[in-house]
Amino acid sequence: MEMILVYTTFPDWESAEKVVKALLERKLIACANLREHRAFYWWQGKIEEGKEVGAILKTEVEKWRELRDAIREMHPYEVPLIARIEVDKVNDEYAEWLEKVLS
Amino acid sequence: MEMILVYTTFPDWESAEKVVKALLERKLIACANLREHRAFYWWQGKIEEGKEVGAILKTEVEKWRELRDAIREMHPYEVPLIARIEVDKVNDEYAEWLEKVLS
Amino acid sequence: MEMILVYTTFPDWESAEKVVKALLERKLIACANLREHRAFYWWQGKIEEGKEVGAILKTEVEKWRELRDAIREMHPYEVPLIARIEVDKVNDEYAEWLEKVLS
C-alpha cells in the first residue's frame, strides 16, 4: 500500500462537500480535510482574488487515475487543480486502516 | 540536513496544543502550524463528519522514527494519521536554523 | 512541465498579500492559496506562539531559484521558510494552464 495525498480546490462549501462525499461513497478516498482559504491567481490576463475551499484527500496510489477522472467530471471549475503528493512514510496502523476502508 | 513535513490531525485544539508543545520540548520538531478543518471520512462502515485541528510539523528526517512513536503514544485517536512528506528543497538559512534548533 | 508547490509563512495578511501579488506580477507563480494558522516554534531558546498566514504557491520547477530569491528578498522574517514540495502528478489541463500563465 502506497499512500498519496491529493490537493484540489473548490469555489464554495457546497460543491466541495458534494464532490468529497461522492468520492467517499465510491471509495476513491478514505478521508478528506477541508478548509477555507483566499486564492490569488492569474485568470484571462488579470490577477484575480477570491475565497475557496481547499481539500486534502487521503487515498492509495492505485486509486489515482479513477480519482482524478472522477474529480474532473464532477468539478465545477473549467480547469481544476488535481495535484498528487507522495506520502514518503506513514504509520502502519493508518496504512492498514486506509487499505481496509478502500478495499 | 534533510527537512521533512509531517502531517497529523487532532480532534480539538486542546489535544493538538498539548502534543505539539511536548514535541517541541523534546526537540522532535522545530515548528508546528495548526489550523481547523472539517474532516469527512469512513468510520465503522459509515461516512462521518467532524471538526478537527490539522498540524503541519517541521523537522529533519533523522527525527522521524522518534517523532512518529512520540505522536502515536500521546495521540488521542485510536488510528491517528502520521504522514511524512519530503521537502525537495529548502532555503539554506531555514535549514541552518532547523539544524541548530533540533541539535 | 514539472509542477511544484512552495510553502511559506508570513506574520500577517498585509505582508502575505504584498509578497504574493508581487510574485504573481513577476509570473514566478500562477496561483497562491492563503489561510491563517497558529504557529508554535522555538525562537532564541524559548517556545513561542503566534498567528501567521501560510501560503501554498503553485508554479513550475524552472521558476524555483528565482522564486526562492524573490521571496527571501521581500520577506519580513529574518529566517523565512521557503519549502519546495514535489507534485508527483497533476491533471493535464492544469499543467497546460500553468505553463501558459507562467510563460
Short mmCIF file of C-alpha atoms in Angstrom, two decimals:
data_model
loop_
_atom_site.label_atom_id
_atom_site.label_comp_id
_atom_site.label_asym_id
_atom_site.label_seq_id
_atom_site.Cartn_x
_atom_site.Cartn_y
_atom_site.Cartn_z
CA MET A 1 0.00 0.00 0.00
CA GLU A 2 1.44 3.35 -1.03
CA MET A 3 -0.43 6.34 0.34
CA ILE A 4 -0.87 9.63 -1.54
CA LEU A 5 -2.41 13.00 -0.77
CA VAL A 6 -4.39 14.77 -3.47
CA TYR A 7 -4.88 18.53 -3.25
CA THR A 8 -7.78 20.21 -5.03
CA THR A 9 -9.71 23.48 -4.53
CA PHE A 10 -13.41 24.34 -4.88
CA PRO A 11 -15.27 27.64 -5.33
CA ASP A 12 -17.51 27.04 -2.25
CA TRP A 13 -18.50 24.65 0.54
CA GLU A 14 -21.49 23.30 -1.35
CA SER A 15 -19.50 21.98 -4.31
CA ALA A 16 -16.64 20.83 -2.07
CA GLU A 17 -18.92 18.76 0.16
CA LYS A 18 -20.85 17.32 -2.76
CA VAL A 19 -17.74 16.11 -4.59
CA VAL A 20 -15.98 14.87 -1.46
CA LYS A 21 -18.99 12.84 -0.31
CA ALA A 22 -19.32 11.27 -3.77
CA LEU A 23 -15.62 10.32 -3.71
CA LEU A 24 -16.06 8.75 -0.27
CA GLU A 25 -19.16 6.82 -1.38
CA ARG A 26 -17.26 5.44 -4.37
CA LYS A 27 -14.35 4.53 -2.05
CA LEU A 28 -11.91 6.57 -4.10
CA ILE A 29 -10.74 8.27 -0.92
CA ALA A 30 -10.83 7.29 2.76
CA CYS A 31 -10.80 10.79 4.25
CA ALA A 32 -10.86 14.47 3.25
CA ASN A 33 -9.78 17.58 5.18
CA LEU A 34 -11.49 20.80 4.03
CA ARG A 35 -10.78 24.41 4.99
CA GLU A 36 -11.31 27.87 3.52
CA HIS A 37 -8.54 29.96 2.03
CA ARG A 38 -8.11 33.04 -0.11
CA ALA A 39 -6.83 32.39 -3.62
CA PHE A 40 -4.82 34.87 -5.70
CA TYR A 41 -4.28 33.84 -9.33
CA TRP A 42 -3.95 34.77 -12.98
CA TRP A 43 -7.17 34.42 -14.97
CA GLN A 44 -7.63 35.67 -18.53
CA GLY A 45 -4.79 38.13 -18.31
CA LYS A 46 -5.71 39.63 -14.91
CA ILE A 47 -4.77 38.90 -11.30
CA GLU A 48 -7.94 37.79 -9.52
CA GLU A 49 -8.77 37.06 -5.89
CA GLY A 50 -11.48 35.02 -4.22
CA LYS A 51 -12.48 32.71 -1.40
CA GLU A 52 -12.13 28.99 -2.00
CA VAL A 53 -12.37 25.72 -0.12
CA GLY A 54 -9.20 23.62 -0.31
CA ALA A 55 -9.37 19.85 0.13
CA ILE A 56 -6.63 17.42 1.14
CA LEU A 57 -7.74 13.93 0.07
CA LYS A 58 -6.20 10.75 1.51
CA THR A 59 -6.04 7.62 -0.57
CA GLU A 60 -3.72 5.00 -2.07
CA VAL A 61 -1.80 5.34 -5.30
CA GLU A 62 -3.82 2.62 -7.08
CA LYS A 63 -6.89 4.90 -6.93
CA TRP A 64 -5.17 7.85 -8.63
CA ARG A 65 -6.45 7.60 -12.22
CA GLU A 66 -10.02 6.84 -11.26
CA LEU A 67 -9.97 9.56 -8.60
CA ARG A 68 -8.53 12.18 -10.96
CA ASP A 69 -11.13 11.36 -13.59
CA ALA A 70 -13.98 11.43 -11.07
CA ILE A 71 -12.93 14.83 -9.69
CA ARG A 72 -12.54 16.20 -13.22
CA GLU A 73 -16.03 15.06 -14.15
CA MET A 74 -17.78 16.45 -11.06
CA HIS A 75 -15.72 19.61 -10.55
CA PRO A 76 -17.43 22.98 -11.19
CA TYR A 77 -14.19 24.59 -12.48
CA GLU A 78 -13.20 24.61 -16.13
CA VAL A 79 -9.58 23.98 -15.07
CA PRO A 80 -9.48 22.41 -11.60
CA LEU A 81 -6.23 21.60 -9.83
CA ILE A 82 -5.81 17.90 -9.05
CA ALA A 83 -2.30 17.57 -7.61
CA ARG A 84 -0.88 14.30 -6.32
CA ILE A 85 1.65 14.46 -3.47
CA GLU A 86 3.67 11.44 -2.44
CA VAL A 87 3.50 10.34 1.18
CA ASP A 88 7.04 9.24 1.89
CA LYS A 89 6.21 7.25 5.03
CA VAL A 90 3.09 6.68 7.10
CA ASN A 91 2.47 4.86 10.39
CA ASP A 92 1.47 1.20 9.88
CA GLU A 93 -1.87 1.37 11.66
CA TYR A 94 -3.06 4.21 9.41
CA ALA A 95 -1.87 2.38 6.28
CA GLU A 96 -3.82 -0.70 7.38
CA TRP A 97 -6.93 1.35 8.07
CA LEU A 98 -6.65 3.05 4.67
CA GLU A 99 -6.29 -0.28 2.89
CA LYS A 100 -9.30 -1.74 4.70
CA VAL A 101 -11.53 1.25 4.02
CA LEU A 102 -10.65 1.42 0.32
CA SER A 103 -10.96 -2.31 -0.45
CA MET B 1 20.26 18.05 6.82
CA GLU B 2 17.16 16.76 5.02
CA MET B 3 13.95 18.52 6.00
CA ILE B 4 10.56 16.78 6.19
CA LEU B 5 7.00 17.89 6.90
CA VAL B 6 4.78 15.62 8.99
CA TYR B 7 1.01 15.98 8.73
CA THR B 8 -1.25 14.82 11.55
CA THR B 9 -4.78 15.70 12.70
CA PHE B 10 -6.30 16.11 16.17
CA PRO B 11 -9.90 16.07 17.45
CA ASP B 12 -9.57 19.50 19.13
CA TRP B 13 -7.27 22.42 19.99
CA GLU B 14 -6.56 21.12 23.48
CA SER B 15 -5.03 17.84 22.38
CA ALA B 16 -3.30 19.45 19.40
CA GLU B 17 -1.57 22.07 21.56
CA LYS B 18 -0.64 19.56 24.24
CA VAL B 19 1.02 17.15 21.82
CA VAL B 20 2.70 19.88 19.76
CA LYS B 21 4.21 21.55 22.82
CA ALA B 22 5.53 18.22 24.09
CA LEU B 23 7.14 17.55 20.68
CA LEU B 24 8.76 20.99 20.76
CA GLU B 25 10.05 20.48 24.29
CA ARG B 26 11.60 17.16 23.29
CA LYS B 27 13.12 18.87 20.21
CA LEU B 28 11.48 16.39 17.88
CA ILE B 29 10.15 19.32 15.84
CA ALA B 30 11.26 22.93 15.41
CA CYS B 31 7.91 24.41 14.43
CA ALA B 32 4.23 23.49 14.01
CA ASN B 33 1.44 25.20 12.03
CA LEU B 34 -2.08 24.43 13.30
CA ARG B 35 -5.46 25.26 11.77
CA GLU B 36 -9.03 23.98 11.90
CA HIS B 37 -10.63 21.99 9.14
CA ARG B 38 -13.69 19.85 8.56
CA ALA B 39 -12.98 16.16 8.10
CA PHE B 40 -15.14 13.74 6.11
CA TYR B 41 -14.21 10.06 6.45
CA TRP B 42 -15.24 6.43 6.65
CA TRP B 43 -15.56 5.10 10.20
CA GLN B 44 -17.04 1.71 11.10
CA GLY B 45 -18.94 1.39 7.86
CA LYS B 46 -20.41 4.92 7.83
CA ILE B 47 -19.38 8.27 6.37
CA GLU B 48 -18.76 10.62 9.30
CA GLU B 49 -18.04 14.33 9.54
CA GLY B 50 -16.42 16.49 12.20
CA LYS B 51 -14.21 19.42 13.07
CA GLU B 52 -10.52 18.74 13.53
CA VAL B 53 -7.25 20.58 14.02
CA GLY B 54 -4.63 19.77 11.40
CA ALA B 55 -0.93 20.19 12.16
CA ILE B 56 2.00 20.62 9.79
CA LEU B 57 5.17 19.74 11.71
CA LYS B 58 8.63 20.82 10.55
CA THR B 59 11.65 18.72 11.36
CA GLU B 60 14.57 16.79 9.88
CA VAL B 61 14.43 13.24 8.59
CA GLU B 62 16.66 11.88 11.37
CA LYS B 63 13.88 12.62 13.88
CA TRP B 64 11.20 10.66 12.00
CA ARG B 65 11.07 7.37 13.96
CA GLU B 66 11.21 9.00 17.37
CA LEU B 67 8.66 11.64 16.30
CA ARG B 68 6.25 9.07 14.87
CA ASP B 69 6.45 6.98 18.03
CA ALA B 70 6.01 10.01 20.29
CA ILE B 71 2.90 11.19 18.39
CA ARG B 72 1.45 7.67 18.42
CA GLU B 73 1.93 7.42 22.17
CA MET B 74 0.38 10.81 23.03
CA HIS B 75 -2.34 10.94 20.35
CA PRO B 76 -5.98 10.68 21.49
CA TYR B 77 -7.04 8.80 18.32
CA GLU B 78 -7.06 5.03 18.06
CA VAL B 79 -5.73 5.37 14.49
CA PRO B 80 -4.01 8.73 14.02
CA LEU B 81 -2.55 9.82 10.71
CA ILE B 82 1.19 10.46 10.84
CA ALA B 83 2.21 11.19 7.23
CA ARG B 84 5.74 12.15 6.22
CA ILE B 85 6.17 14.45 3.23
CA GLU B 86 9.56 15.03 1.66
CA VAL B 87 10.78 18.61 1.33
CA ASP B 88 12.52 18.60 -2.02
CA LYS B 89 14.47 21.82 -1.43
CA VAL B 90 14.57 24.46 1.29
CA ASN B 91 16.39 27.77 1.60
CA ASP B 92 19.79 27.44 3.33
CA GLU B 93 19.10 29.85 6.17
CA TYR B 94 15.98 27.90 7.23
CA ALA B 95 17.86 24.58 7.01
CA GLU B 96 20.58 26.01 9.26
CA TRP B 97 18.03 27.31 11.74
CA LEU B 98 16.27 23.93 11.79
CA GLU B 99 19.52 22.09 12.41
CA LYS B 100 20.51 24.44 15.24
CA VAL B 101 17.13 24.22 16.95
CA LEU B 102 16.96 20.44 16.77
CA SER B 103 20.50 19.70 17.92
CA MET C 1 6.45 20.95 -17.32
CA GLU C 2 7.08 19.77 -13.76
CA MET C 3 4.82 21.38 -11.17
CA ILE C 4 5.93 22.20 -7.63
CA LEU C 5 4.25 23.61 -4.53
CA VAL C 6 6.17 26.07 -2.38
CA TYR C 7 5.13 26.56 1.24
CA THR C 8 5.99 29.75 3.11
CA THR C 9 4.53 31.58 6.12
CA PHE C 10 4.03 35.29 6.87
CA PRO C 11 3.48 37.24 10.09
CA ASP C 12 0.23 38.85 8.83
CA TRP C 13 -2.18 39.29 5.90
CA GLU C 14 -0.62 42.55 4.79
CA SER C 15 2.85 41.16 4.14
CA ALA C 16 1.42 37.91 2.73
CA GLU C 17 -0.73 39.72 0.17
CA LYS C 18 2.02 42.13 -0.77
CA VAL C 19 4.57 39.41 -1.46
CA VAL C 20 2.10 37.09 -3.19
CA LYS C 21 0.86 39.81 -5.53
CA ALA C 22 4.43 40.76 -6.44
CA LEU C 23 5.23 37.11 -7.22
CA LEU C 24 2.14 36.90 -9.44
CA GLU C 25 3.03 40.10 -11.26
CA ARG C 26 6.53 38.78 -11.95
CA LYS C 27 4.97 35.48 -13.14
CA LEU C 28 7.01 33.49 -10.65
CA ILE C 29 3.81 31.76 -9.53
CA ALA C 30 0.44 31.16 -11.19
CA CYS C 31 -1.68 30.89 -8.04
CA ALA C 32 -1.44 31.19 -4.25
CA ASN C 33 -3.71 29.81 -1.51
CA LEU C 34 -3.53 31.72 1.79
CA ARG C 35 -5.04 30.88 5.17
CA GLU C 36 -4.39 31.71 8.83
CA HIS C 37 -2.85 29.29 11.28
CA ARG C 38 -1.33 29.30 14.73
CA ALA C 39 2.40 28.68 14.81
CA PHE C 40 4.31 27.12 17.73
CA TYR C 41 8.09 27.25 17.44
CA TRP C 42 11.48 27.60 19.07
CA TRP C 43 12.90 31.13 18.95
CA GLN C 44 16.02 32.28 20.82
CA GLY C 45 15.84 29.45 23.33
CA LYS C 46 12.12 29.74 24.13
CA ILE C 47 8.93 28.15 22.77
CA GLU C 48 6.87 30.93 21.18
CA GLU C 49 3.36 31.05 19.76
CA GLY C 50 1.65 33.38 17.30
CA LYS C 51 -0.80 33.83 14.46
CA GLU C 52 0.56 33.55 10.94
CA VAL C 53 -0.65 33.40 7.36
CA GLY C 54 0.50 30.32 5.48
CA ALA C 55 0.79 30.35 1.69
CA ILE C 56 0.79 27.45 -0.77
CA LEU C 57 2.30 28.71 -4.02
CA LYS C 58 1.81 26.89 -7.34
CA THR C 59 4.46 27.08 -10.01
CA GLU C 60 6.82 25.03 -12.19
CA VAL C 61 10.22 23.76 -11.14
CA GLU C 62 12.09 26.05 -13.58
CA LYS C 63 10.96 29.05 -11.50
CA TRP C 64 12.33 27.71 -8.21
CA ARG C 65 15.62 29.63 -7.85
CA GLU C 66 14.20 32.95 -8.93
CA LEU C 67 11.10 32.44 -6.77
CA ARG C 68 13.13 31.49 -3.69
CA ASP C 69 15.37 34.53 -4.10
CA ALA C 70 12.40 36.85 -4.65
CA ILE C 71 10.60 35.61 -1.52
CA ARG C 72 13.81 35.89 0.52
CA GLU C 73 14.30 39.49 -0.60
CA MET C 74 10.74 40.66 0.11
CA HIS C 75 10.01 38.55 3.19
CA PRO C 76 9.67 40.39 6.54
CA TYR C 77 11.17 37.46 8.51
CA GLU C 78 14.86 37.18 9.27
CA VAL C 79 14.61 33.42 8.62
CA PRO C 80 11.59 32.66 6.44
CA LEU C 81 10.61 29.13 5.45
CA ILE C 82 10.66 28.53 1.69
CA ALA C 83 9.98 24.81 1.25
CA ARG C 84 9.61 23.15 -2.13
CA ILE C 85 7.31 20.14 -2.40
CA GLU C 86 7.27 17.93 -5.47
CA VAL C 87 3.96 17.42 -7.25
CA ASP C 88 4.13 13.79 -8.29
CA LYS C 89 1.32 14.01 -10.87
CA VAL C 90 -1.13 16.69 -11.96
CA ASN C 91 -4.05 16.67 -14.41
CA ASP C 92 -3.03 17.70 -17.95
CA GLU C 93 -5.39 20.66 -18.27
CA TYR C 94 -3.98 22.28 -15.12
CA ALA C 95 -0.39 21.66 -16.26
CA GLU C 96 -1.21 23.33 -19.59
CA TRP C 97 -2.83 26.29 -17.84
CA LEU C 98 0.18 26.65 -15.53
CA GLU C 99 2.60 26.60 -18.43
CA LYS C 100 0.59 29.20 -20.35
CA VAL C 101 0.28 31.56 -17.38
CA LEU C 102 3.97 31.37 -16.49
CA SER C 103 5.37 31.78 -20.00
#
